[in-house]
PDB file of C-alpha atoms in Angstrom:
ATOM      1  CA  MET A   1       0.290  -0.168   0.179  1.00 59.00           C
ATOM      2  CA  ARG A   2       1.166   3.506  -0.894  1.00 74.00           C
ATOM      3  CA  ARG A   3       2.517   5.905   2.562  1.00 80.00           C
ATOM      4  CA  PRO A   4      -0.802   8.137   2.587  1.00 91.00           C
ATOM      5  CA  THR A   5      -0.626  12.119   1.562  1.00 93.00           C
ATOM      6  CA  PRO A   6       0.552  14.085   5.085  1.00 95.00           C
ATOM      7  CA  ASP A   7      -1.789  16.486   6.342  1.00 95.00           C
ATOM      8  CA  PRO A   8      -0.221  20.044   6.418  1.00 96.00           C
ATOM      9  CA  VAL A   9       1.410  20.562   9.054  1.00 96.00           C
ATOM     10  CA  GLY A  10       0.270  24.153  11.145  1.00 96.00           C
ATOM     11  CA  PRO A  11       2.232  26.594  13.115  1.00 96.00           C
ATOM     12  CA  GLY A  12       3.259  24.506  16.032  1.00 95.00           C
ATOM     13  CA  GLN A  13       2.739  21.396  14.965  1.00 97.00           C
ATOM     14  CA  GLU A  14       4.729  18.440  14.041  1.00 97.00           C
ATOM     15  CA  SER A  15       3.439  15.516  11.706  1.00 98.00           C
ATOM     16  CA  VAL A  16       3.725  11.807  12.286  1.00 98.00           C
ATOM     17  CA  TRP A  17       5.265  11.568   8.761  1.00 97.00           C
ATOM     18  CA  ASP A  18       8.323  13.165  10.032  1.00 97.00           C
ATOM     19  CA  TYR A  19       8.638   9.868  13.023  1.00 98.00           C
ATOM     20  CA  PRO A  20      11.495   7.336  12.651  1.00 97.00           C
ATOM     21  CA  ARG A  21      10.712   3.701  11.788  1.00 94.00           C
ATOM     22  CA  PRO A  22      12.751   2.254  14.079  1.00 96.00           C
ATOM     23  CA  PRO A  23      11.037   4.542  16.108  1.00 97.00           C
ATOM     24  CA  ARG A  24      13.035   6.788  18.842  1.00 97.00           C
ATOM     25  CA  LEU A  25      12.362   7.331  22.468  1.00 97.00           C
ATOM     26  CA  GLU A  26      12.627  10.445  23.790  1.00 97.00           C
ATOM     27  CA  ARG A  27      12.086  12.494  27.066  1.00 97.00           C
ATOM     28  CA  VAL A  28       9.741  15.151  27.088  1.00 97.00           C
ATOM     29  CA  HIS A  29       9.155  18.496  29.188  1.00 97.00           C
ATOM     30  CA  ALA A  30       5.188  17.981  29.809  1.00 98.00           C
ATOM     31  CA  ARG A  31       3.432  17.417  32.219  1.00 98.00           C
ATOM     32  CA  VAL A  32       0.776  14.617  31.978  1.00 98.00           C
ATOM     33  CA  THR A  33      -2.303  12.931  34.377  1.00 98.00           C
ATOM     34  CA  ILE A  34      -4.167   9.889  34.103  1.00 98.00           C
ATOM     35  CA  ASP A  35      -7.757  10.027  35.461  1.00 98.00           C
ATOM     36  CA  PHE A  36      -9.697   6.631  36.157  1.00 98.00           C
ATOM     37  CA  ALA A  37     -12.658   6.040  37.770  1.00 97.00           C
ATOM     38  CA  ALA A  38     -12.971   9.927  38.799  1.00 97.00           C
ATOM     39  CA  VAL A  39      -9.562   9.503  40.214  1.00 97.00           C
ATOM     40  CA  THR A  40      -6.329  10.716  39.122  1.00 98.00           C
ATOM     41  CA  ILE A  41      -4.049   7.778  39.012  1.00 98.00           C
ATOM     42  CA  VAL A  42      -1.306   9.413  38.034  1.00 98.00           C
ATOM     43  CA  ASP A  43       0.362  12.855  37.658  1.00 98.00           C
ATOM     44  CA  THR A  44       3.658  13.405  36.858  1.00 98.00           C
ATOM     45  CA  ASP A  45       6.292  15.586  34.453  1.00 98.00           C
ATOM     46  CA  ASP A  46       9.203  12.391  34.065  1.00 98.00           C
ATOM     47  CA  VAL A  47       7.926  11.756  30.718  1.00 98.00           C
ATOM     48  CA  VAL A  48       8.909   9.809  27.837  1.00 98.00           C
ATOM     49  CA  ARG A  49       7.106   9.589  24.581  1.00 98.00           C
ATOM     50  CA  VAL A  50       7.829   6.806  21.555  1.00 98.00           C
ATOM     51  CA  LEU A  51       7.917   8.201  17.975  1.00 98.00           C
ATOM     52  CA  GLU A  52       7.306   6.429  15.095  1.00 97.00           C
ATOM     53  CA  THR A  53       6.169   7.240  11.422  1.00 96.00           C
ATOM     54  CA  SER A  54       2.672   7.552  11.514  1.00 96.00           C
ATOM     55  CA  HIS A  55       1.735   7.019  14.931  1.00 97.00           C
ATOM     56  CA  PRO A  56       0.917   9.604  17.515  1.00 98.00           C
ATOM     57  CA  PRO A  57       3.328   9.734  20.426  1.00 98.00           C
ATOM     58  CA  VAL A  58       3.071   7.016  23.207  1.00 98.00           C
ATOM     59  CA  TYR A  59       3.264   7.920  26.281  1.00 98.00           C
ATOM     60  CA  TYR A  60       6.067   6.098  28.867  1.00 98.00           C
ATOM     61  CA  LEU A  61       5.763   7.063  32.813  1.00 98.00           C
ATOM     62  CA  PRO A  62       7.377   5.821  35.564  1.00 98.00           C
ATOM     63  CA  ALA A  63       5.334   2.775  37.073  1.00 98.00           C
ATOM     64  CA  ALA A  64       6.062   4.227  40.409  1.00 98.00           C
ATOM     65  CA  ALA A  65       4.092   7.388  39.576  1.00 98.00           C
ATOM     66  CA  PHE A  66       0.781   5.898  39.646  1.00 98.00           C
ATOM     67  CA  VAL A  67      -1.030   5.021  42.439  1.00 98.00           C
ATOM     68  CA  PRO A  68      -0.542   2.319  44.416  1.00 98.00           C
ATOM     69  CA  GLY A  69      -2.360  -0.593  43.628  1.00 97.00           C
ATOM     70  CA  SER A  70      -4.255   0.608  40.585  1.00 98.00           C
ATOM     71  CA  LEU A  71      -1.413  -1.277  37.763  1.00 98.00           C
ATOM     72  CA  ILE A  72      -2.139  -5.284  39.134  1.00 98.00           C
ATOM     73  CA  PRO A  73      -0.462  -7.346  35.837  1.00 98.00           C
ATOM     74  CA  ALA A  74      -2.709  -9.356  33.413  1.00 98.00           C
ATOM     75  CA  ALA A  75      -2.171 -11.864  31.883  1.00 94.00           C
ATOM     76  CA  GLY A  76      -1.023 -12.313  28.437  1.00 90.00           C
ATOM     77  CA  SER A  77       2.279 -10.487  26.345  1.00 94.00           C
ATOM     78  CA  SER A  78       3.214  -9.617  22.918  1.00 95.00           C
ATOM     79  CA  PHE A  79       6.492  -8.698  20.771  1.00 94.00           C
ATOM     80  CA  CYS A  80       7.706  -5.015  19.339  1.00 95.00           C
ATOM     81  CA  GLU A  81      10.060  -5.998  16.918  1.00 95.00           C
ATOM     82  CA  PHE A  82      12.035  -2.866  17.689  1.00 96.00           C
ATOM     83  CA  LYS A  83      10.869  -2.811  21.540  1.00 97.00           C
ATOM     84  CA  GLY A  84      10.983  -6.352  22.642  1.00 96.00           C
ATOM     85  CA  ALA A  85       8.470  -8.628  24.729  1.00 97.00           C
ATOM     86  CA  ALA A  86       5.456  -6.317  26.896  1.00 98.00           C
ATOM     87  CA  GLU A  87       3.818  -7.127  30.322  1.00 98.00           C
ATOM     88  CA  TYR A  88       0.393  -6.125  30.230  1.00 98.00           C
ATOM     89  CA  PHE A  89      -1.447  -4.559  33.442  1.00 98.00           C
ATOM     90  CA  ASP A  90      -4.738  -3.916  34.497  1.00 98.00           C
ATOM     91  CA  VAL A  91      -6.185  -0.256  35.128  1.00 98.00           C
ATOM     92  CA  VAL A  92      -7.544  -0.833  39.149  1.00 98.00           C
ATOM     93  CA  ARG A  93      -9.540   1.365  41.089  1.00 96.00           C
ATOM     94  CA  GLY A  94     -12.114   0.369  43.464  1.00 94.00           C
ATOM     95  CA  THR A  95     -14.387  -1.585  41.790  1.00 96.00           C
ATOM     96  CA  ALA A  96     -13.948  -0.232  39.084  1.00 97.00           C
ATOM     97  CA  VAL A  97     -11.214  -2.503  36.447  1.00 98.00           C
ATOM     98  CA  ARG A  98      -9.620  -1.806  32.593  1.00 98.00           C
ATOM     99  CA  GLU A  99      -7.798  -5.388  31.606  1.00 97.00           C
ATOM    100  CA  ARG A 100      -5.012  -4.940  29.671  1.00 97.00           C
ATOM    101  CA  ALA A 101      -5.365  -1.179  29.222  1.00 98.00           C
ATOM    102  CA  ALA A 102      -1.644  -0.624  30.745  1.00 98.00           C
ATOM    103  CA  TRP A 103       1.801  -2.163  29.143  1.00 98.00           C
ATOM    104  CA  GLY A 104       5.760  -1.753  29.906  1.00 98.00           C
ATOM    105  CA  TYR A 105       8.733  -3.462  28.657  1.00 98.00           C
ATOM    106  CA  PRO A 106      10.212  -5.138  31.682  1.00 97.00           C
ATOM    107  CA  ASN A 107      13.679  -5.936  29.339  1.00 97.00           C
ATOM    108  CA  PRO A 108      12.960  -4.537  26.302  1.00 98.00           C
ATOM    109  CA  SER A 109      15.404  -4.587  23.512  1.00 97.00           C
ATOM    110  CA  PRO A 110      19.063  -2.673  23.057  1.00 97.00           C
ATOM    111  CA  GLY A 111      17.958   1.036  22.626  1.00 96.00           C
ATOM    112  CA  TYR A 112      14.921   0.794  24.291  1.00 98.00           C
ATOM    113  CA  GLU A 113      16.601   0.537  27.866  1.00 98.00           C
ATOM    114  CA  GLU A 114      14.625   3.747  28.974  1.00 98.00           C
ATOM    115  CA  LEU A 115      11.452   1.812  28.983  1.00 98.00           C
ATOM    116  CA  VAL A 116      12.237  -0.138  32.039  1.00 98.00           C
ATOM    117  CA  GLY A 117      10.058   0.149  35.245  1.00 98.00           C
ATOM    118  CA  ARG A 118       7.796   2.450  32.442  1.00 98.00           C
ATOM    119  CA  VAL A 119       3.999   2.234  31.243  1.00 98.00           C
ATOM    120  CA  ALA A 120       2.114   3.313  28.493  1.00 98.00           C
ATOM    121  CA  VAL A 121      -1.847   3.393  29.196  1.00 98.00           C
ATOM    122  CA  TYR A 122      -4.261   3.371  26.506  1.00 98.00           C
ATOM    123  CA  ALA A 123      -6.133   6.876  26.773  1.00 98.00           C
ATOM    124  CA  GLY A 124      -9.289   5.187  25.374  1.00 96.00           C
ATOM    125  CA  GLY A 125     -10.363   2.900  28.288  1.00 93.00           C
ATOM    126  CA  MET A 126      -9.824   6.512  31.003  1.00 98.00           C
ATOM    127  CA  ASP A 127     -11.705   8.928  32.244  1.00 98.00           C
ATOM    128  CA  ARG A 128      -9.224  11.369  30.819  1.00 98.00           C
ATOM    129  CA  CYS A 129      -5.629  11.562  29.743  1.00 98.00           C
ATOM    130  CA  THR A 130      -4.234  15.201  29.699  1.00 98.00           C
ATOM    131  CA  VAL A 131      -0.412  16.532  28.410  1.00 98.00           C
ATOM    132  CA  ASP A 132       0.122  19.792  30.183  1.00 98.00           C
ATOM    133  CA  GLY A 133      -3.765  20.572  30.513  1.00 98.00           C
ATOM    134  CA  GLU A 134      -4.390  19.682  27.116  1.00 98.00           C
ATOM    135  CA  VAL A 135      -7.272  16.696  26.944  1.00 98.00           C
ATOM    136  CA  VAL A 136      -5.810  13.769  24.786  1.00 98.00           C
ATOM    137  CA  VAL A 137      -7.891  11.707  22.014  1.00 98.00           C
ATOM    138  CA  PRO A 138      -6.610   7.723  21.628  1.00 98.00           C
ATOM    139  CA  GLN A 139      -4.627   7.011  18.369  1.00 97.00           C
ATOM    140  CA  PRO A 140      -8.051   5.644  15.686  1.00 96.00           C
ATOM    141  CA  GLY A 141      -9.152   2.410  15.868  1.00 92.00           C
ATOM    142  CA  GLY A 142      -8.384   0.984  19.468  1.00 86.00           C
ATOM    143  CA  PHE A 143      -5.402  -1.323  18.601  1.00 89.00           C
ATOM    144  CA  TYR A 144      -2.847   1.137  19.211  1.00 94.00           C
ATOM    145  CA  GLY A 145      -1.611   3.115  22.039  1.00 96.00           C
ATOM    146  CA  GLY A 146      -0.812   6.459  21.195  1.00 98.00           C
ATOM    147  CA  TRP A 147      -2.504  10.134  22.327  1.00 98.00           C
ATOM    148  CA  VAL A 148      -3.338  12.532  19.357  1.00 98.00           C
ATOM    149  CA  THR A 149      -2.891  15.959  20.860  1.00 98.00           C
ATOM    150  CA  SER A 150      -3.396  19.593  18.821  1.00 98.00           C
ATOM    151  CA  ASN A 151       0.093  20.056  18.112  1.00 97.00           C
ATOM    152  CA  LEU A 152      -0.072  16.928  15.721  1.00 98.00           C
ATOM    153  CA  ALA A 153      -0.558  16.244  12.094  1.00 98.00           C
ATOM    154  CA  GLY A 154      -1.770  13.217  10.502  1.00 97.00           C
ATOM    155  CA  PRO A 155      -3.233  11.178   9.189  1.00 97.00           C
ATOM    156  CA  PHE A 156      -3.042   8.687  11.966  1.00 97.00           C
ATOM    157  CA  LYS A 157      -2.239   4.839  11.715  1.00 95.00           C
ATOM    158  CA  GLY A 158      -5.029   3.078  13.060  1.00 94.00           C
ATOM    159  CA  VAL A 159      -8.492   4.765  10.755  1.00 92.00           C
ATOM    160  CA  PRO A 160      -9.892   2.669   8.382  1.00 89.00           C
ATOM    161  CA  GLY A 161      -7.277   1.626   5.399  1.00 87.00           C
ATOM    162  CA  SER A 162      -4.197   2.382   7.067  1.00 89.00           C
ATOM    163  CA  MET A 163      -2.980  -1.501   7.691  1.00 84.00           C
ATOM    164  CA  GLY A 164      -0.410  -1.416   5.117  1.00 83.00           C
ATOM    165  CA  TRP A 165       1.202   1.936   6.188  1.00 86.00           C
TER     166      TRP A 165
END
């Protein structure tokens, strides 16, 4: 399948089509919050994002920054050709549970060691996720875990017809 035509990049925006493949890790100066079951379960400025061609960034946060007990190891795993084997977590608050709503790489591939001890969360299963106060939109399609913010230009992997990008 052909690469789609990138959307125009406006002032202050970056195009996901300028992101590399294989993906790049990038520390960012940003405050990230995640609300689940009417409680803020993480509020941190210790943020690493992963940038990959056609994908909005995936934000990895220290597992230790989450409210204790909000991340419970879940069954199953997956494998990323770049980052290695992922483990999953249920996000829990009281009786509210989002199964396999978070993941991390306990032993990532070389070049991705900074992900050790960090967790990413699917925004779609949370009440609200923010980056510097802006509420994020989940990456289209429900399969990928990127967070869309207003400073991004797409189109984004996950929209219908994007499987071959």
